Short mmCIF file of C-alpha atoms and ligand atoms in Angstrom, two decimals:
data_model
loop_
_atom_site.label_atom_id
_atom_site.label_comp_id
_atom_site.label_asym_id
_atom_site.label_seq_id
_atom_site.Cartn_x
_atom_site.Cartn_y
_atom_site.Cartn_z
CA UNK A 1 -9.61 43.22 -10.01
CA UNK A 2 -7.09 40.23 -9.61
CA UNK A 3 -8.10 37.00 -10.67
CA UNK A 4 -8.64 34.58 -7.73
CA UNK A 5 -5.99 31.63 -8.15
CA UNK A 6 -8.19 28.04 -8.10
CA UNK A 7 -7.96 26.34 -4.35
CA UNK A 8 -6.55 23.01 -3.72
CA UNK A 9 -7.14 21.11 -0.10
CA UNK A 10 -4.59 19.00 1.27
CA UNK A 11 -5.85 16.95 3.41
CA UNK A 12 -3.09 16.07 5.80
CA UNK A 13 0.22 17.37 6.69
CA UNK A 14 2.48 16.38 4.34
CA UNK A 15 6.32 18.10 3.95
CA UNK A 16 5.71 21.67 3.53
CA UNK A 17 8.57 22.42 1.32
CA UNK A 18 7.28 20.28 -1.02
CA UNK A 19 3.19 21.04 -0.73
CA UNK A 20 4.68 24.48 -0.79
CA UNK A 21 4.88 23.79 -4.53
CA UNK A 22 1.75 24.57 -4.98
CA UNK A 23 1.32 27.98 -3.55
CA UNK A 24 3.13 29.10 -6.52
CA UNK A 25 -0.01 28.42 -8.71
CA UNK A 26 -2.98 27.73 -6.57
CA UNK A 27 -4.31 29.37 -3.14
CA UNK A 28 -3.53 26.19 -0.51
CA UNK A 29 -5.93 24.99 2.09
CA UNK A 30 -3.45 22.91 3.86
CA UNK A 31 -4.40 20.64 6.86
CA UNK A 32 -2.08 21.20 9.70
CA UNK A 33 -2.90 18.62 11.81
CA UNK A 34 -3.42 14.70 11.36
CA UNK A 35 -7.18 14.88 10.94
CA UNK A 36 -9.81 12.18 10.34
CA UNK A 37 -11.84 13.91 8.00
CA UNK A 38 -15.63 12.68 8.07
CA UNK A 39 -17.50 12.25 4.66
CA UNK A 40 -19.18 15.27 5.35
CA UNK A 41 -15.91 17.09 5.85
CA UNK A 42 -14.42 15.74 2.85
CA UNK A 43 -16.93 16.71 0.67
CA UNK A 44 -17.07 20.38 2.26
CA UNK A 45 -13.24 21.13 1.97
CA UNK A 46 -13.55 19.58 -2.16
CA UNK A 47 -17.04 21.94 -2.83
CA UNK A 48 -15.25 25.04 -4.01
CA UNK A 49 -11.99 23.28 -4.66
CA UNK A 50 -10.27 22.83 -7.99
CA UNK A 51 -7.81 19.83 -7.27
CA UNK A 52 -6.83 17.98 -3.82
CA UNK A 53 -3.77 16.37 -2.47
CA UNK A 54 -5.14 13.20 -0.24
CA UNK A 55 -3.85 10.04 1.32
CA UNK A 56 -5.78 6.84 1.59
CA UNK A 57 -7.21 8.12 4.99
CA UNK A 58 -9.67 10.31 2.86
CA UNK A 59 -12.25 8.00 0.99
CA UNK A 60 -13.79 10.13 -1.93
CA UNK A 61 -16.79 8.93 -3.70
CA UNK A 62 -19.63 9.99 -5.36
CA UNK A 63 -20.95 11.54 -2.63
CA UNK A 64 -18.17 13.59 -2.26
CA UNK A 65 -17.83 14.90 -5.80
CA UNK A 66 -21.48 15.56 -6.28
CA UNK A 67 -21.19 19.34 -4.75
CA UNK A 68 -17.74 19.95 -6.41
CA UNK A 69 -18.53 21.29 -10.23
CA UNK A 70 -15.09 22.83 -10.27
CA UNK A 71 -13.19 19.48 -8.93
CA UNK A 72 -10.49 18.45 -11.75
CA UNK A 73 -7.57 16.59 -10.21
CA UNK A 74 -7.03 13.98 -7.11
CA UNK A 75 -3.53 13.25 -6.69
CA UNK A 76 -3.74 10.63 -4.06
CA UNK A 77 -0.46 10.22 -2.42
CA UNK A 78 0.05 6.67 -2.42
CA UNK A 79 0.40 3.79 -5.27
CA UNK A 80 -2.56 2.15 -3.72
CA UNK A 81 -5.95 4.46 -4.51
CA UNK A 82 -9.25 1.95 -3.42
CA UNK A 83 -9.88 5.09 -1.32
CA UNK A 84 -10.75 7.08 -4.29
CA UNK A 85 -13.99 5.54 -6.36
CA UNK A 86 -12.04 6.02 -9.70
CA UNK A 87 -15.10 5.19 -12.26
CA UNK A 88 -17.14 7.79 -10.41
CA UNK A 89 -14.37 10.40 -10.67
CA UNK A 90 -13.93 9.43 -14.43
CA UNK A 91 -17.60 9.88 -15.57
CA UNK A 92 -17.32 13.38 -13.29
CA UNK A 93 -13.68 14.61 -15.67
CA UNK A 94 -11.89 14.19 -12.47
CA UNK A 95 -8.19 13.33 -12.87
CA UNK A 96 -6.74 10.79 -10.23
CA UNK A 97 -3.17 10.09 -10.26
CA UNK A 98 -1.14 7.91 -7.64
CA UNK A 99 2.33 7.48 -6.79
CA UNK A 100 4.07 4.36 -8.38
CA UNK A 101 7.50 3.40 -8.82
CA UNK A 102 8.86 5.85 -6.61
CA UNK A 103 7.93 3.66 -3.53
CA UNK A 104 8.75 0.55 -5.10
CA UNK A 105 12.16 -0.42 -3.62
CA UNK A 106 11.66 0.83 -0.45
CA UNK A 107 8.09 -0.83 0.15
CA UNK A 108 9.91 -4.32 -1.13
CA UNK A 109 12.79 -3.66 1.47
CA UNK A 110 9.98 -3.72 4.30
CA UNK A 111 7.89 -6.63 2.83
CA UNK A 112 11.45 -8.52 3.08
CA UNK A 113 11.92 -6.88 6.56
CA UNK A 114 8.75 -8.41 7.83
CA UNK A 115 8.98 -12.00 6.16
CA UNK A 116 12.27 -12.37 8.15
CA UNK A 117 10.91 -10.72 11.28
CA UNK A 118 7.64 -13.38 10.79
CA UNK A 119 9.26 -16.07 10.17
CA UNK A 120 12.38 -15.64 12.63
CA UNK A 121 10.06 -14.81 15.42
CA UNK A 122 12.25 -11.13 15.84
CA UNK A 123 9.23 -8.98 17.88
CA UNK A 124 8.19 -12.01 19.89
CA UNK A 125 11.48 -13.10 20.63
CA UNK A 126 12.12 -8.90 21.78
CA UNK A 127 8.86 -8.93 23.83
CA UNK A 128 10.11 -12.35 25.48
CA UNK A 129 13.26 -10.60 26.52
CA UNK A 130 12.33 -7.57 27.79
CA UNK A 131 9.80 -9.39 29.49
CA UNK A 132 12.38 -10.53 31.36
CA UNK A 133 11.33 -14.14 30.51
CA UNK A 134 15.50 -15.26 29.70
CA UNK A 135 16.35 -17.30 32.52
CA UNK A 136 18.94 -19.15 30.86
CA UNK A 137 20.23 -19.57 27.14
CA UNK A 138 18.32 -22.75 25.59
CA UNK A 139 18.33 -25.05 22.43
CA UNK A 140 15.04 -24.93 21.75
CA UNK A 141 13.98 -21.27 22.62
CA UNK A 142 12.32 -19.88 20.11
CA UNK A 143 12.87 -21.61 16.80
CA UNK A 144 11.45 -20.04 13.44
CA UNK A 145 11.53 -21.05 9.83
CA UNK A 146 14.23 -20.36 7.25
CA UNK A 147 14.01 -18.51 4.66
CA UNK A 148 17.07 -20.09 2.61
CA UNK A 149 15.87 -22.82 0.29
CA UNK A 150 12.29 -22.49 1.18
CA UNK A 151 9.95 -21.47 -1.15
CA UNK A 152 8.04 -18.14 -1.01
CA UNK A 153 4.56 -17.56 -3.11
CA UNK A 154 4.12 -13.90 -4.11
CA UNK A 155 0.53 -12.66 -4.80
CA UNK A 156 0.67 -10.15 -6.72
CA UNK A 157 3.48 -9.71 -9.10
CA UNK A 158 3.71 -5.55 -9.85
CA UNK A 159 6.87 -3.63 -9.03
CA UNK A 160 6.82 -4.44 -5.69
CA UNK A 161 5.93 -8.26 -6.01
CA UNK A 162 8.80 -8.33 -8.53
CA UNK A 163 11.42 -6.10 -6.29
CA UNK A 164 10.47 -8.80 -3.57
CA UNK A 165 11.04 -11.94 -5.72
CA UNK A 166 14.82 -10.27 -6.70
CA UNK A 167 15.73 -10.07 -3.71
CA UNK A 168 14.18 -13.03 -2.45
CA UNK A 169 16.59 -14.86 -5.42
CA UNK A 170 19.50 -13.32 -3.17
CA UNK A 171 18.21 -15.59 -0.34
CA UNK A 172 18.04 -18.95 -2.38
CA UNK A 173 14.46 -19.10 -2.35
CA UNK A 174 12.67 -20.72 -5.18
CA UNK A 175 10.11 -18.30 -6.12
CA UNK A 176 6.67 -18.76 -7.51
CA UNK A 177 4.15 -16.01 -8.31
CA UNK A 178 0.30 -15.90 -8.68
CA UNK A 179 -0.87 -12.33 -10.50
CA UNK A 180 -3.67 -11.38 -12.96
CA UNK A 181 -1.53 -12.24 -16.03
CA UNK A 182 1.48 -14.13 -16.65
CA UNK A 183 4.71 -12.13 -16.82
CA UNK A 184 6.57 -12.20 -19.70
CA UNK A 185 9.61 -15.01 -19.63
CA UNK A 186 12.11 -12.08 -19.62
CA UNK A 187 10.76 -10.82 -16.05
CA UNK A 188 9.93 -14.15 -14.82
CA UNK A 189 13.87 -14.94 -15.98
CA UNK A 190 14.98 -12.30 -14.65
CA UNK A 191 13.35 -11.95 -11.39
CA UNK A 192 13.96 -16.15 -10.88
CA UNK A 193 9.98 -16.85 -10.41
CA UNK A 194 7.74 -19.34 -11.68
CA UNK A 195 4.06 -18.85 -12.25
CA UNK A 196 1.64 -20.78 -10.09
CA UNK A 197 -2.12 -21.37 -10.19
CA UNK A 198 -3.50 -19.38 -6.52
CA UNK A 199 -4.47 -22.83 -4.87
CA UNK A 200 -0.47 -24.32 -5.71
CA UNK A 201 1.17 -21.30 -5.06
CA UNK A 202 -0.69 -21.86 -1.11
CA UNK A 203 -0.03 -25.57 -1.19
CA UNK A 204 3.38 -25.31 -2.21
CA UNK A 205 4.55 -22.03 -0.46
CA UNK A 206 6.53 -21.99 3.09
CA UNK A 207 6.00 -18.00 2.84
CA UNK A 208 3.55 -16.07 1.06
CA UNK A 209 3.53 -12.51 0.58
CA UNK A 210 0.77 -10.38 -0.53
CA UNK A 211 1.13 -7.42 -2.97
CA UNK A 212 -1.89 -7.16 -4.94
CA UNK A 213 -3.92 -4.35 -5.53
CA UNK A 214 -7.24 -3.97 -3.66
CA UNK A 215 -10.33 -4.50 -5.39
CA UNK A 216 -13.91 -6.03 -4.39
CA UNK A 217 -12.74 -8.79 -6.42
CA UNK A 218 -10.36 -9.81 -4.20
CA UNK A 219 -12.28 -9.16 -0.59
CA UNK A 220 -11.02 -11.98 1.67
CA UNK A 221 -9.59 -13.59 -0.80
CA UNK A 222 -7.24 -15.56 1.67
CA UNK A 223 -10.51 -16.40 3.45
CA UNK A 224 -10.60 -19.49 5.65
CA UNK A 225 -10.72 -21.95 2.75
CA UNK A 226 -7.81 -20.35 1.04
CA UNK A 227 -5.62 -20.76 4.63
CA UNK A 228 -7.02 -23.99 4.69
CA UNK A 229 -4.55 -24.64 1.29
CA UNK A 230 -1.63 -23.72 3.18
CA UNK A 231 1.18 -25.44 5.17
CA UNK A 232 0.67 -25.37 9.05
CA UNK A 233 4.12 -24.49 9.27
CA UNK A 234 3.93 -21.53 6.57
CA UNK A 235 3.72 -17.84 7.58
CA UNK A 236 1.75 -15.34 5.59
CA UNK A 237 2.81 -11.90 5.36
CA UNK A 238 0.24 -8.78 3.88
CA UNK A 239 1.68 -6.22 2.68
CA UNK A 240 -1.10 -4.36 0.38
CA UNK A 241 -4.61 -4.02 1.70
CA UNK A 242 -6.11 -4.86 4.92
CA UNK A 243 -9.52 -6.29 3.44
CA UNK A 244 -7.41 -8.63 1.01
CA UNK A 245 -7.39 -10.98 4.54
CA UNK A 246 -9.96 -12.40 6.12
CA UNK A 247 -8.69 -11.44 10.08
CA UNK A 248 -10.95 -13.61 11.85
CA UNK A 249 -10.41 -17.01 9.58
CA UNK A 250 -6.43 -15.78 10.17
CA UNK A 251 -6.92 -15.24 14.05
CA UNK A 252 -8.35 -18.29 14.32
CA UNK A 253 -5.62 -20.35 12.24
CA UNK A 254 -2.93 -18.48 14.20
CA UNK A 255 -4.47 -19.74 17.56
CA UNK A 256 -5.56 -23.32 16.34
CA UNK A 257 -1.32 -24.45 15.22
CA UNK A 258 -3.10 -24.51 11.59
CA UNK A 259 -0.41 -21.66 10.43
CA UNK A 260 2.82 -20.93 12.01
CA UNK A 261 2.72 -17.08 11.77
CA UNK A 262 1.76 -13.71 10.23
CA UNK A 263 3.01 -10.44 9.28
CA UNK A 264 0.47 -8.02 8.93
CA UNK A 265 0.79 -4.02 8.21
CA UNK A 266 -2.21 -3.42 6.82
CA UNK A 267 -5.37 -3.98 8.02
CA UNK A 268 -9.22 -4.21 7.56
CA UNK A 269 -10.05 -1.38 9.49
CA UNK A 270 -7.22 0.04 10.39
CA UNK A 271 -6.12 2.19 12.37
CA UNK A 272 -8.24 -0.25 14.75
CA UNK A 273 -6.71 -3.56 14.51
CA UNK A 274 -8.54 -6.80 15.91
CA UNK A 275 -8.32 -7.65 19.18
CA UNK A 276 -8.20 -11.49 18.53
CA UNK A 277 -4.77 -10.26 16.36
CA UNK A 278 -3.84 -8.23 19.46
CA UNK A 279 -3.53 -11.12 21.44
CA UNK A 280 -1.64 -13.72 19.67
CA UNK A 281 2.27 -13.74 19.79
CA UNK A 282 2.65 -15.78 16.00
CA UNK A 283 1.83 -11.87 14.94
CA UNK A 284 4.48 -9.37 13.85
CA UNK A 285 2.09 -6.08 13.49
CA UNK A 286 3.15 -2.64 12.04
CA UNK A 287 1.43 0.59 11.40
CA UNK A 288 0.92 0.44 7.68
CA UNK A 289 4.75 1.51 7.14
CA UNK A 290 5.68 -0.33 3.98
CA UNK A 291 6.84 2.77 2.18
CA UNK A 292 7.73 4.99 5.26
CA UNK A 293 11.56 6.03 4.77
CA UNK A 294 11.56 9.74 4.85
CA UNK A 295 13.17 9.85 0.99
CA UNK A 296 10.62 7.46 -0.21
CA UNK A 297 7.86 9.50 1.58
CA UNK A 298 9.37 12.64 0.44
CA UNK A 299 9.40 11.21 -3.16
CA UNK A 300 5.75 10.00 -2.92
CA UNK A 301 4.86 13.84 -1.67
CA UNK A 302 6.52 14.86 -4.58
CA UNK A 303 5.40 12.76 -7.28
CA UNK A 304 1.68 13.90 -6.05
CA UNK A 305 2.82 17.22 -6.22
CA UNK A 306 3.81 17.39 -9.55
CA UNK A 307 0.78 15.79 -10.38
CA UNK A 308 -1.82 18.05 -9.48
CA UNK A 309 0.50 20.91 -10.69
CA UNK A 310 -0.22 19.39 -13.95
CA UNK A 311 -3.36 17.71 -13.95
CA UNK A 312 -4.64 21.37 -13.16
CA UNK A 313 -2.78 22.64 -16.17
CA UNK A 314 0.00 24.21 -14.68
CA UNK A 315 3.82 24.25 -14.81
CA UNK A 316 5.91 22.46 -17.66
CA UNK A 317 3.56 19.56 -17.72
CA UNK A 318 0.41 20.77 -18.07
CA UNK A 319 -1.88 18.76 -18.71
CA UNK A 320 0.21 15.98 -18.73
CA UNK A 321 0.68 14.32 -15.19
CA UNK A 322 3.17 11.55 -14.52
CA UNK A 323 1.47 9.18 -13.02
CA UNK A 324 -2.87 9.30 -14.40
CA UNK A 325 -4.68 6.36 -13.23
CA UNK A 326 -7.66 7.22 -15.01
CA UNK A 327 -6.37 9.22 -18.19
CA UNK A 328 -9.73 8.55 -19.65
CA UNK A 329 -10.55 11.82 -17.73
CA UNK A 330 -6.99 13.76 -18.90
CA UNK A 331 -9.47 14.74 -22.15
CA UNK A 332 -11.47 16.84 -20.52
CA UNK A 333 -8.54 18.70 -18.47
CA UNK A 334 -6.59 18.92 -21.69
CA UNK A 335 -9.87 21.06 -23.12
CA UNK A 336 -9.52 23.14 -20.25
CA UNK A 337 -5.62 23.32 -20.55
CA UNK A 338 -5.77 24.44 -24.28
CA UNK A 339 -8.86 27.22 -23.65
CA UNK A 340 -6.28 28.49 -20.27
CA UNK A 341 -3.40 28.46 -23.06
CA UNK A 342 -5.21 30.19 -25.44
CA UNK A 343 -6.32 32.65 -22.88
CA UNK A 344 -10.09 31.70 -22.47
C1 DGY B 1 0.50 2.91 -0.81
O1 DGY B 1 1.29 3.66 -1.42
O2 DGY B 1 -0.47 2.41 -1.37
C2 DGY B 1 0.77 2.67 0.61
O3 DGY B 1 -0.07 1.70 1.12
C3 DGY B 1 0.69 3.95 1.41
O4 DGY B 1 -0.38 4.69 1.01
#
């Protein structure tokens, strides 16, 4: 009798030349349409499934896991993985690996894209237009904020925060960075950014750009008090994680002169995105986009792909994937690796 091949679930459509990688080892459960998967769906497409392919759109906990015993990989397709509870898919022996480096570039190019669009004014000035509002060219219509010789403060100082901050250099910007840990001088050197303290970094800024990671650690941490730091003329621009920002103390900034504009493309609860946001004009809002050129999205795909391929013991990396976010768990898929080698 043949052997049945172990299932992975991909949970959205993705590029099917690429997911079609995986039909060469596993049998694919493929989602063809963009679904919103409920808990309870999530955890019924992972309960006979071996490994998944998800985006941040699927949230996988504990709960999820609990009716999976044969579970081993998560490649989450995306740098960012606060959807997946990583601790609980640790103590379970469930790999999770996410997609760094290959987004990097591109996701900096857009967090430029929208500081100039913010702080230039470029969708309200586009909505004032076709509004049919330009009666006659003025001096005063519309004036923004430079970005040459101001100073932007970059939260967060990764790959992206750093690909930001070099090209930021090209704009003759000072830069100063707030992150975790100082950089080393090299990377400060070379990427032309100082470290600040969070609260000096705010004072000091006339941009800031977010780029941390999400954690409950840092849940509204630009709350009211924080935006309360900041110049009334600065913008504030959030590129990595929608709960990062509290959107009512923002809103209500935005509408009260205290800060000149925002840039959001991430948001709390997105894909819903406040109505008190909705309504202002200092806003520049985008779909949660950062990384979305079709070869960075391709790469992302790809990078996941490879992934699960070898966090399920597979192809020439078995047992070693790329890009492991918890490779405390990679043990107990290496066990299973060896026995599959060995022909257990
Ligand atoms: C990321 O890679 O984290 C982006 O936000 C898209 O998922």
């Amino acid at each position: 009798m043949a052997e049945s091949r172990p299932r992975v679930w991909v949970s959205q459509p993705l590029f099917d030349d690429l997911v079609g990688r995986l039909a060469v080892h596993f049998d694919v459960h493929a989602t063809d349409v963009v679904t919103e998967h409920s808990p309870a769906a999530i955890t019924e497409a992972l309960r006979d499934s071996a490994g998944a392919l998800v985006t941040l759109n699927e949230k996988i906990g504990a709960p999820q896991i609990a009716g999976a015993p044969g579970l081993r990989a998560i490649a989450n397709v995306g740098v960012g993985y606060n959807n997946l509870d990583v601790p609980a898919l640790t103590a379970a022996g469930i790999v999770a690996t996410n997609t760094p480096d290959v987004l990097t570039e591109t996701t900096a190019d857009f967090g430029f894209a929208l500081l100039m669009a913010t702080a230039r004014r470029i969708t309200e000035a586009e909505r004032w237009l076709r509004e049919g509002q330009w009666q006659q060219w003025s001096f005063s219509t519309l004036l923004g904020a430079d970005l040459h010789g101001s100073t932007l403060g970059i939260v967060g100082m990764g790959r992206i925060g750093q690909g930001i901050a070099r090209r930021a250099r090209g704009f003759g910007m000072r830069v100063l960075y707030h992150n975790r840990s100082r950089l080393p001088d090299t990377v400060e050197h070379e990427c032309g950014a100082s470290y600040a303290g969070f609260d000096d970094l705010l004072a000091q800024a006339d941009h800031v750009v977010l780029v941390l990671p999400y954690s409950p650690q840092v849940h509204h941490l630009v709350d009211a008090s924080a935006l309360a730091k900041m110049k009334s003329t600065a913008t504030l621009v959030n590129i990595a994680r929608g709960g990062i920002v509290d959107e009512v103390a923002l809103a209500d900034a935005l509408a009260n002169g205290r800060l000149a504009a925002a840039g959001l493309d991430v948001y709390e609860g997105e894909p819903a995105v406040r109505p008190e946001l909705l309504a202002l004009r200092n806003v520049v809002l985008t779909p949660h986009i950062a990384s979305a050129s079709l070869a960075t999205r391709r790469a992302m795909v790809s990078l996941a792909v490879d992934n699960l391929i070898a966090a399920l013991g597979e192809g020439p990396d078995a047992g070693r994937p790329p890009t492991p976010v918890n490779p405390d768990a990679l043990a107990a898929t290496a066990g299973i690796t060896i026995a599959k080698r060995q022909g257990a």
